[in-house]
């Protein structure tokens, strides 16, 4: 009897709320700690996060009970609407050198690109589920990428490279989920990797060898494979030209990623202070409110981008392991829900949302530890941030809605 009840509870999508609560509490503890000794104008993160929690839960509930048929029927309309919304900030006031927010007054601005992430996912889910695609053909991958690219290009010009990257991430796992050939997906992302690896001759040579082997083993026609191979090599050789199109701050972030010491008080400052905070926390941390890097404000943007460093310094490595475990269980549960979903549309939405959460966790944690260049992306349910905080709870509501096994 008890085992049967446990199996029902375990299969329910509501189980993910346990992970959400754990992550939320950890985030609120960190934000409270940050606010202890900080100036009044920067101590509002904890209070504002509490304030946003009420609307976030309401929006999550709305997304949970919203009709699946309504979402499926009108998602193309909302897709067009979100393209309009991510364009509106260009007509507003510039904030910190970017055009990302729609200002509603009362010190609150909406970042529509956060909503666009899961609007793209639902749009892709409708297209891939409604059309009887022959996904083993390469041409079947073009329209899904086109759907994601339109709002992504707009966001990229705000500029917001991190958010633009996350908006494109769900396309690959969603196509794979419906049966696209891994080789075709590889061909799509290979040009980007060819450009990225061109920073070093040895790395580029190794990558070119890998590309050549994969193409040789997978292509039916030799001339087609040779064309694709040399196309990727050509893109890598174009790296010096493409480098000139990057903005100065983007160049500095990439250079300091490889050697933070070349600009320890500028672009490399974030990485150095983050690593110092993480290393000084040890196994159990210095204690809540006792972190020198965070409390003495050496650690920048600690409420959002570098909240992992605050947790590591004050609560220790054990807390970070627990945090990553909660995220892992959350994402694994979402993947399981996608496979047990009652229809293809529902499963695609859940796998897309899981991809968004996974990309945020990976980028934020990798950035804080110096594994990738610094790029401002918040940590779900932990970092301070109104638009992303609300959007994260809305995505949870969608998972709870489409993860139910009963069909409407």
Coordinates of C-alpha atoms in Angstrom, one line a residue:
X1 CA 0.0 0.0 0.0
X2 CA 2.7 2.5 1.1
X3 CA 4.9 1.4 -1.8
X4 CA 2.0 2.0 -4.3
X5 CA 1.5 5.5 -2.8
X6 CA 5.2 6.2 -3.1
X7 CA 5.2 5.1 -6.7
X8 CA 2.3 7.5 -7.5
X9 CA 4.0 10.4 -5.7
X10 CA 7.3 9.7 -7.4
X11 CA 5.6 9.6 -10.9
X12 CA 3.8 12.9 -10.2
X13 CA 5.3 16.1 -11.8
X14 CA 4.6 17.9 -8.4
X15 CA 7.7 16.2 -7.0
X16 CA 9.9 18.9 -8.7
X17 CA 8.4 21.4 -6.3
X18 CA 10.6 19.8 -3.5
X19 CA 13.7 20.7 -5.6
X20 CA 12.4 24.2 -6.3
X21 CA 11.7 24.9 -2.6
X22 CA 15.2 23.7 -1.6
X23 CA 16.9 25.9 -4.3
X24 CA 14.7 28.8 -3.4
X25 CA 15.6 28.6 0.3
X26 CA 19.3 28.4 -0.5
X27 CA 19.0 31.4 -2.8
X28 CA 17.1 33.5 -0.1
X29 CA 19.8 32.6 2.5
X30 CA 22.5 33.8 0.2
X31 CA 20.7 37.0 -0.7
X32 CA 20.0 37.7 3.0
X33 CA 23.7 37.2 3.7
X34 CA 24.7 39.6 1.0
X35 CA 22.3 42.3 2.4
X36 CA 23.7 42.1 6.0
X37 CA 26.6 44.6 5.7
X38 CA 25.9 46.2 2.3
X39 CA 24.7 49.7 1.5
X40 CA 21.0 50.4 1.5
X41 CA 20.8 50.9 -2.3
X42 CA 22.3 47.4 -2.9
X43 CA 20.6 45.6 0.0
X44 CA 17.2 45.4 -1.6
X45 CA 17.9 42.2 -3.5
X46 CA 16.6 40.0 -0.6
X47 CA 13.5 42.1 0.0
X48 CA 12.7 42.4 -3.7
X49 CA 13.1 38.6 -4.2
X50 CA 10.6 38.1 -1.4
X51 CA 8.3 40.6 -3.1
X52 CA 8.6 38.9 -6.4
X53 CA 7.9 35.5 -4.8
X54 CA 4.1 36.2 -4.5
X55 CA 3.6 37.1 -8.2
X56 CA 5.9 34.2 -9.2
X57 CA 3.8 31.6 -7.4
X58 CA 0.6 33.1 -8.9
X59 CA 2.0 33.0 -12.4
X60 CA 3.2 29.4 -11.8
X61 CA -0.3 28.5 -10.8
X62 CA -1.8 30.2 -13.9
X63 CA 0.5 28.3 -16.2
X64 CA -0.3 25.1 -14.3
X65 CA -4.1 25.3 -14.9
X66 CA -4.0 27.0 -18.3
X67 CA -5.7 24.9 -21.0
X68 CA -3.2 22.9 -23.1
X69 CA -5.5 23.4 -26.1
X70 CA -5.4 27.2 -25.6
X71 CA -1.6 27.2 -25.5
X72 CA -1.4 24.9 -28.6
X73 CA -3.9 27.0 -30.6
X74 CA -2.6 30.5 -29.9
X75 CA 1.2 29.9 -29.5
X76 CA 2.0 31.3 -33.0
X77 CA 0.2 34.5 -32.1
X78 CA 2.3 34.7 -28.9
X79 CA 5.4 34.0 -30.9
X80 CA 4.7 37.0 -33.1
X81 CA 3.9 39.1 -30.0
X82 CA 7.2 38.2 -28.3
X83 CA 9.2 39.2 -31.4
X84 CA 7.5 42.6 -31.1
X85 CA 8.2 42.8 -27.4
X86 CA 11.9 42.0 -27.7
X87 CA 12.1 44.8 -30.3
X88 CA 10.4 47.4 -28.2
X89 CA 13.5 48.1 -25.9
X90 CA 15.4 49.5 -28.9
X91 CA 12.9 52.4 -28.8
X92 CA 13.3 53.0 -25.1
X93 CA 16.1 54.3 -22.9
X94 CA 19.5 52.7 -23.0
X95 CA 20.5 50.9 -19.7
X96 CA 24.1 50.0 -19.0
X97 CA 24.9 50.2 -22.7
X98 CA 22.1 47.7 -23.6
X99 CA 18.5 47.7 -24.8
X100 CA 17.0 44.8 -22.8
X101 CA 14.2 46.2 -20.6
X102 CA 10.8 47.6 -21.1
X103 CA 10.4 50.2 -18.3
X104 CA 7.0 50.2 -16.6
X105 CA 8.0 52.7 -13.9
X106 CA 8.1 52.0 -10.2
X107 CA 11.7 50.8 -10.5
X108 CA 10.6 47.8 -12.4
X109 CA 11.5 46.8 -15.9
X110 CA 10.5 43.7 -17.8
X111 CA 13.1 41.8 -19.9
X112 CA 11.0 40.2 -22.6
X113 CA 13.8 38.0 -23.8
X114 CA 13.4 35.9 -20.6
X115 CA 9.8 35.2 -21.7
X116 CA 10.9 34.6 -25.3
X117 CA 13.0 31.6 -24.2
X118 CA 10.0 29.4 -23.4
X119 CA 7.8 30.9 -26.0
X120 CA 10.3 29.7 -28.6
X121 CA 10.2 26.2 -27.0
X122 CA 6.4 26.0 -27.2
X123 CA 6.4 27.3 -30.8
X124 CA 9.0 24.6 -31.8
X125 CA 6.9 22.0 -29.9
X126 CA 3.8 22.9 -31.9
X127 CA 5.7 22.9 -35.3
X128 CA 7.5 19.6 -34.6
X129 CA 4.4 17.9 -33.3
X130 CA 1.9 19.1 -35.9
X131 CA 4.0 18.4 -38.9
X132 CA 4.7 14.9 -40.0
X133 CA 8.4 15.6 -40.6
X134 CA 10.8 13.2 -42.2
X135 CA 13.4 14.1 -39.5
X136 CA 16.0 11.9 -41.0
X137 CA 16.4 14.5 -43.8
X138 CA 18.7 17.4 -43.2
X139 CA 16.2 19.9 -44.7
X140 CA 13.7 19.1 -41.9
X141 CA 16.1 20.9 -39.4
X142 CA 16.0 24.2 -41.2
X143 CA 12.6 25.7 -40.2
X144 CA 13.0 24.8 -36.5
X145 CA 16.3 26.7 -36.4
X146 CA 14.8 29.6 -38.3
X147 CA 12.0 29.8 -35.7
X148 CA 14.5 30.2 -32.9
X149 CA 16.9 32.4 -34.9
X150 CA 14.5 35.4 -35.5
X151 CA 14.1 36.5 -31.9
X152 CA 17.6 35.4 -31.1
X153 CA 19.1 37.8 -33.7
X154 CA 17.1 40.6 -32.2
X155 CA 18.3 39.8 -28.6
X156 CA 21.9 39.4 -29.9
X157 CA 21.8 43.0 -31.1
X158 CA 20.6 44.4 -27.7
X159 CA 23.4 43.1 -27.0
X160 CA 22.8 40.0 -24.9
X161 CA 25.0 37.2 -26.0
X162 CA 24.2 34.9 -23.1
X163 CA 20.5 35.0 -23.4
X164 CA 20.7 34.7 -27.2
X165 CA 22.8 31.5 -26.8
X166 CA 20.2 30.0 -24.3
X167 CA 17.4 30.8 -26.8
X168 CA 19.1 28.6 -29.4
X169 CA 20.0 25.7 -27.0
X170 CA 16.6 23.9 -26.9
X171 CA 16.5 23.4 -30.7
X172 CA 19.1 20.6 -30.7
X173 CA 17.7 18.4 -27.9
X174 CA 14.1 19.0 -29.2
X175 CA 15.1 17.9 -32.7
X176 CA 17.0 14.9 -31.3
X177 CA 13.9 14.0 -29.2
X178 CA 11.8 13.7 -32.4
X179 CA 14.4 11.6 -34.1
X180 CA 16.7 13.8 -36.0
X181 CA 20.0 12.2 -37.1
X182 CA 22.9 13.2 -34.7
X183 CA 25.1 13.6 -37.7
X184 CA 22.8 16.3 -39.1
X185 CA 22.8 18.1 -35.8
X186 CA 26.6 17.9 -35.7
X187 CA 26.8 19.5 -39.1
X188 CA 24.7 22.4 -37.8
X189 CA 26.8 23.2 -34.8
X190 CA 30.2 22.3 -36.3
X191 CA 30.7 25.7 -38.1
X192 CA 30.3 27.5 -34.8
X193 CA 32.8 25.2 -33.1
X194 CA 35.2 25.6 -36.0
X195 CA 35.2 29.4 -35.3
X196 CA 35.6 29.0 -31.6
X197 CA 38.5 26.5 -31.8
X198 CA 40.4 28.7 -34.2
X199 CA 41.9 30.7 -31.3
X200 CA 44.7 28.1 -31.1
X201 CA 46.5 26.3 -33.9
X202 CA 46.8 23.0 -32.1
X203 CA 43.2 23.0 -30.8
X204 CA 41.9 23.9 -34.3
X205 CA 44.0 21.1 -35.9
X206 CA 42.6 18.6 -33.4
X207 CA 39.1 19.8 -34.1
X208 CA 39.6 19.7 -37.9
X209 CA 40.8 16.1 -37.5
X210 CA 37.7 15.2 -35.5
X211 CA 35.4 16.8 -38.1
X212 CA 37.2 15.0 -40.9
X213 CA 36.8 11.6 -39.2
X214 CA 33.1 12.1 -38.5
X215 CA 32.4 13.3 -42.0
X216 CA 34.4 10.4 -43.6
X217 CA 32.5 7.8 -41.5
X218 CA 29.0 9.3 -42.1
X219 CA 28.9 10.8 -45.6
X220 CA 27.6 8.7 -48.6
X221 CA 29.1 11.0 -51.2
X222 CA 32.8 11.9 -51.1
X223 CA 32.5 15.3 -52.8
X224 CA 29.8 16.4 -50.4
X225 CA 32.0 15.4 -47.4
X226 CA 35.0 17.2 -48.8
X227 CA 33.0 20.4 -49.3
X228 CA 31.6 20.4 -45.8
X229 CA 35.1 19.7 -44.3
X230 CA 36.8 22.6 -46.2
X231 CA 33.9 24.9 -45.4
X232 CA 34.5 24.3 -41.7
X233 CA 38.3 24.9 -42.2
X234 CA 37.5 28.1 -44.1
X235 CA 35.4 29.4 -41.2
X236 CA 38.2 28.7 -38.8
X237 CA 40.6 30.6 -41.1
X238 CA 38.1 33.5 -41.1
X239 CA 38.5 33.8 -37.3
X240 CA 40.8 37.0 -37.4
X241 CA 38.2 38.8 -39.4
X242 CA 35.3 37.7 -37.2
X243 CA 37.3 38.7 -34.2
X244 CA 37.1 42.4 -35.4
X245 CA 33.3 42.3 -35.2
X246 CA 33.3 41.6 -31.5
X247 CA 32.8 44.5 -29.1
X248 CA 35.8 45.6 -27.0
X249 CA 34.3 44.2 -23.7
X250 CA 33.6 40.9 -25.4
X251 CA 37.2 40.7 -26.6
X252 CA 38.5 41.4 -23.1
X253 CA 36.3 38.7 -21.6
X254 CA 37.7 36.1 -24.0
X255 CA 41.3 37.2 -23.4
X256 CA 41.0 37.3 -19.7
X257 CA 39.3 33.9 -19.7
X258 CA 42.6 32.4 -20.9
X259 CA 44.7 34.6 -18.6
X260 CA 42.8 36.7 -16.0
X261 CA 46.1 38.2 -14.8
X262 CA 46.5 40.3 -18.0
X263 CA 43.8 42.7 -16.6
X264 CA 43.4 41.9 -12.9
X265 CA 41.6 45.2 -12.1
X266 CA 39.5 45.2 -15.3
X267 CA 38.0 42.3 -17.3
X268 CA 39.9 39.7 -15.3
X269 CA 38.7 41.1 -11.9
X270 CA 35.5 39.1 -11.8
X271 CA 37.1 35.7 -12.4
X272 CA 39.9 36.3 -9.9
X273 CA 37.6 37.4 -7.1
X274 CA 35.2 34.6 -7.8
X275 CA 37.9 31.9 -7.7
X276 CA 39.2 33.5 -4.5
X277 CA 35.8 33.3 -2.9
X278 CA 35.2 29.7 -3.9
X279 CA 38.6 28.6 -2.7
X280 CA 38.4 30.3 0.7
X281 CA 35.2 28.7 1.6
X282 CA 36.6 25.2 2.1
X283 CA 34.3 22.3 2.8
X284 CA 31.8 23.9 5.2
X285 CA 32.3 27.6 4.5
X286 CA 33.1 30.6 6.7
X287 CA 29.5 31.0 7.9
X288 CA 26.5 33.0 6.8
X289 CA 27.4 36.7 6.6
X290 CA 31.1 36.0 7.3
X291 CA 32.5 35.8 3.7
X292 CA 35.2 38.5 3.2
X293 CA 34.9 38.6 -0.6
X294 CA 31.1 39.1 -0.5
X295 CA 30.7 41.2 2.6
X296 CA 33.6 43.5 1.8
X297 CA 32.2 43.8 -1.8
X298 CA 35.3 42.5 -3.5
X299 CA 33.0 40.0 -5.4
X300 CA 31.0 41.9 -8.1
X301 CA 27.5 41.2 -9.2
X302 CA 27.1 38.8 -6.3
X303 CA 23.3 38.9 -6.2
X304 CA 23.0 37.3 -9.6
X305 CA 25.9 36.3 -11.8
X306 CA 28.3 35.3 -9.0
X307 CA 25.9 34.0 -6.3
X308 CA 27.6 30.6 -6.6
X309 CA 30.8 32.2 -5.3
X310 CA 28.9 33.6 -2.3
X311 CA 27.4 30.2 -1.5
X312 CA 30.8 28.5 -1.8
X313 CA 32.6 31.0 0.4
X314 CA 30.0 31.2 3.2
X315 CA 28.3 27.8 3.1
X316 CA 31.1 25.7 1.7
X317 CA 31.6 23.0 -0.9
X318 CA 29.0 20.8 0.7
X319 CA 26.3 23.3 0.0
X320 CA 27.4 23.6 -3.6
X321 CA 27.2 19.8 -4.0
X322 CA 23.7 19.8 -2.5
X323 CA 22.7 22.7 -4.9
X324 CA 24.0 20.8 -7.9
X325 CA 22.3 17.6 -6.8
X326 CA 19.0 19.5 -6.5
X327 CA 19.4 20.8 -10.0
X328 CA 20.4 17.4 -11.4
X329 CA 17.4 15.7 -9.8
X330 CA 15.2 18.5 -11.2
X331 CA 16.4 18.2 -14.7
X332 CA 16.4 14.3 -14.7
X333 CA 12.8 14.4 -13.4
X334 CA 11.9 16.7 -16.3
X335 CA 13.5 14.4 -18.8
X336 CA 11.6 11.5 -17.3
X337 CA 8.3 13.5 -17.5
X338 CA 9.0 14.2 -21.2
X339 CA 9.2 10.5 -22.0
X340 CA 6.0 9.7 -20.0
X341 CA 4.1 12.7 -21.4
X342 CA 0.6 11.9 -22.9
X343 CA 1.5 13.4 -26.3
X344 CA 4.4 14.6 -28.4
X345 CA 3.6 18.3 -27.9
X346 CA 3.8 18.0 -24.1
X347 CA 7.0 16.0 -24.2
X348 CA 8.7 18.5 -26.5
X349 CA 7.8 21.4 -24.2
X350 CA 9.2 19.7 -21.1
X351 CA 12.5 18.6 -22.8
X352 CA 12.9 22.2 -24.1
X353 CA 12.4 23.8 -20.7
X354 CA 14.8 21.3 -19.2
X355 CA 17.4 22.4 -21.7
X356 CA 16.9 26.0 -20.7
X357 CA 17.4 25.3 -17.0
X358 CA 20.4 23.1 -17.8
X359 CA 22.1 25.7 -19.9
X360 CA 21.6 28.4 -17.2
X361 CA 23.1 26.1 -14.5
X362 CA 26.0 25.1 -16.7
X363 CA 26.9 28.6 -17.9
X364 CA 26.5 30.3 -14.5
X365 CA 28.6 27.7 -12.6
X366 CA 31.2 27.4 -15.3
X367 CA 31.6 31.2 -15.4
X368 CA 32.0 31.4 -11.7
X369 CA 34.7 28.8 -11.7
X370 CA 36.6 30.3 -14.7
X371 CA 35.8 27.4 -17.1
X372 CA 34.2 29.8 -19.6
X373 CA 34.4 33.6 -20.3
X374 CA 32.3 35.8 -18.0
X375 CA 28.8 36.2 -19.3
X376 CA 25.9 37.4 -17.1
X377 CA 23.4 34.6 -16.8
X378 CA 21.5 34.1 -13.5
X379 CA 21.1 30.8 -11.6
X380 CA 17.5 29.6 -11.6
X381 CA 15.6 30.1 -8.3
X382 CA 18.8 31.3 -6.6
X383 CA 20.0 34.5 -8.3
X384 CA 18.2 37.8 -7.8
X385 CA 16.4 39.0 -10.9
X386 CA 12.8 39.9 -11.4
X387 CA 12.1 38.9 -15.0
X388 CA 14.1 35.6 -15.0
X389 CA 12.7 34.8 -11.5
X390 CA 9.2 35.2 -12.7
X391 CA 9.9 33.4 -16.0
X392 CA 11.5 30.4 -14.1
X393 CA 8.3 29.9 -12.1
X394 CA 6.2 30.1 -15.2
X395 CA 8.3 27.4 -16.8
X396 CA 7.8 25.2 -13.7
X397 CA 4.1 25.8 -14.1
X398 CA 4.3 24.6 -17.7
X399 CA 6.2 21.5 -16.7
X400 CA 3.5 20.8 -14.0
X401 CA 0.8 21.3 -16.6
X402 CA 2.2 19.3 -19.5
X403 CA 3.7 16.7 -17.2
X404 CA 0.3 15.4 -16.1
X405 CA -0.4 12.0 -17.6
X406 CA -4.1 12.6 -18.1
X407 CA -5.2 14.0 -21.4
X408 CA -7.6 16.9 -21.5

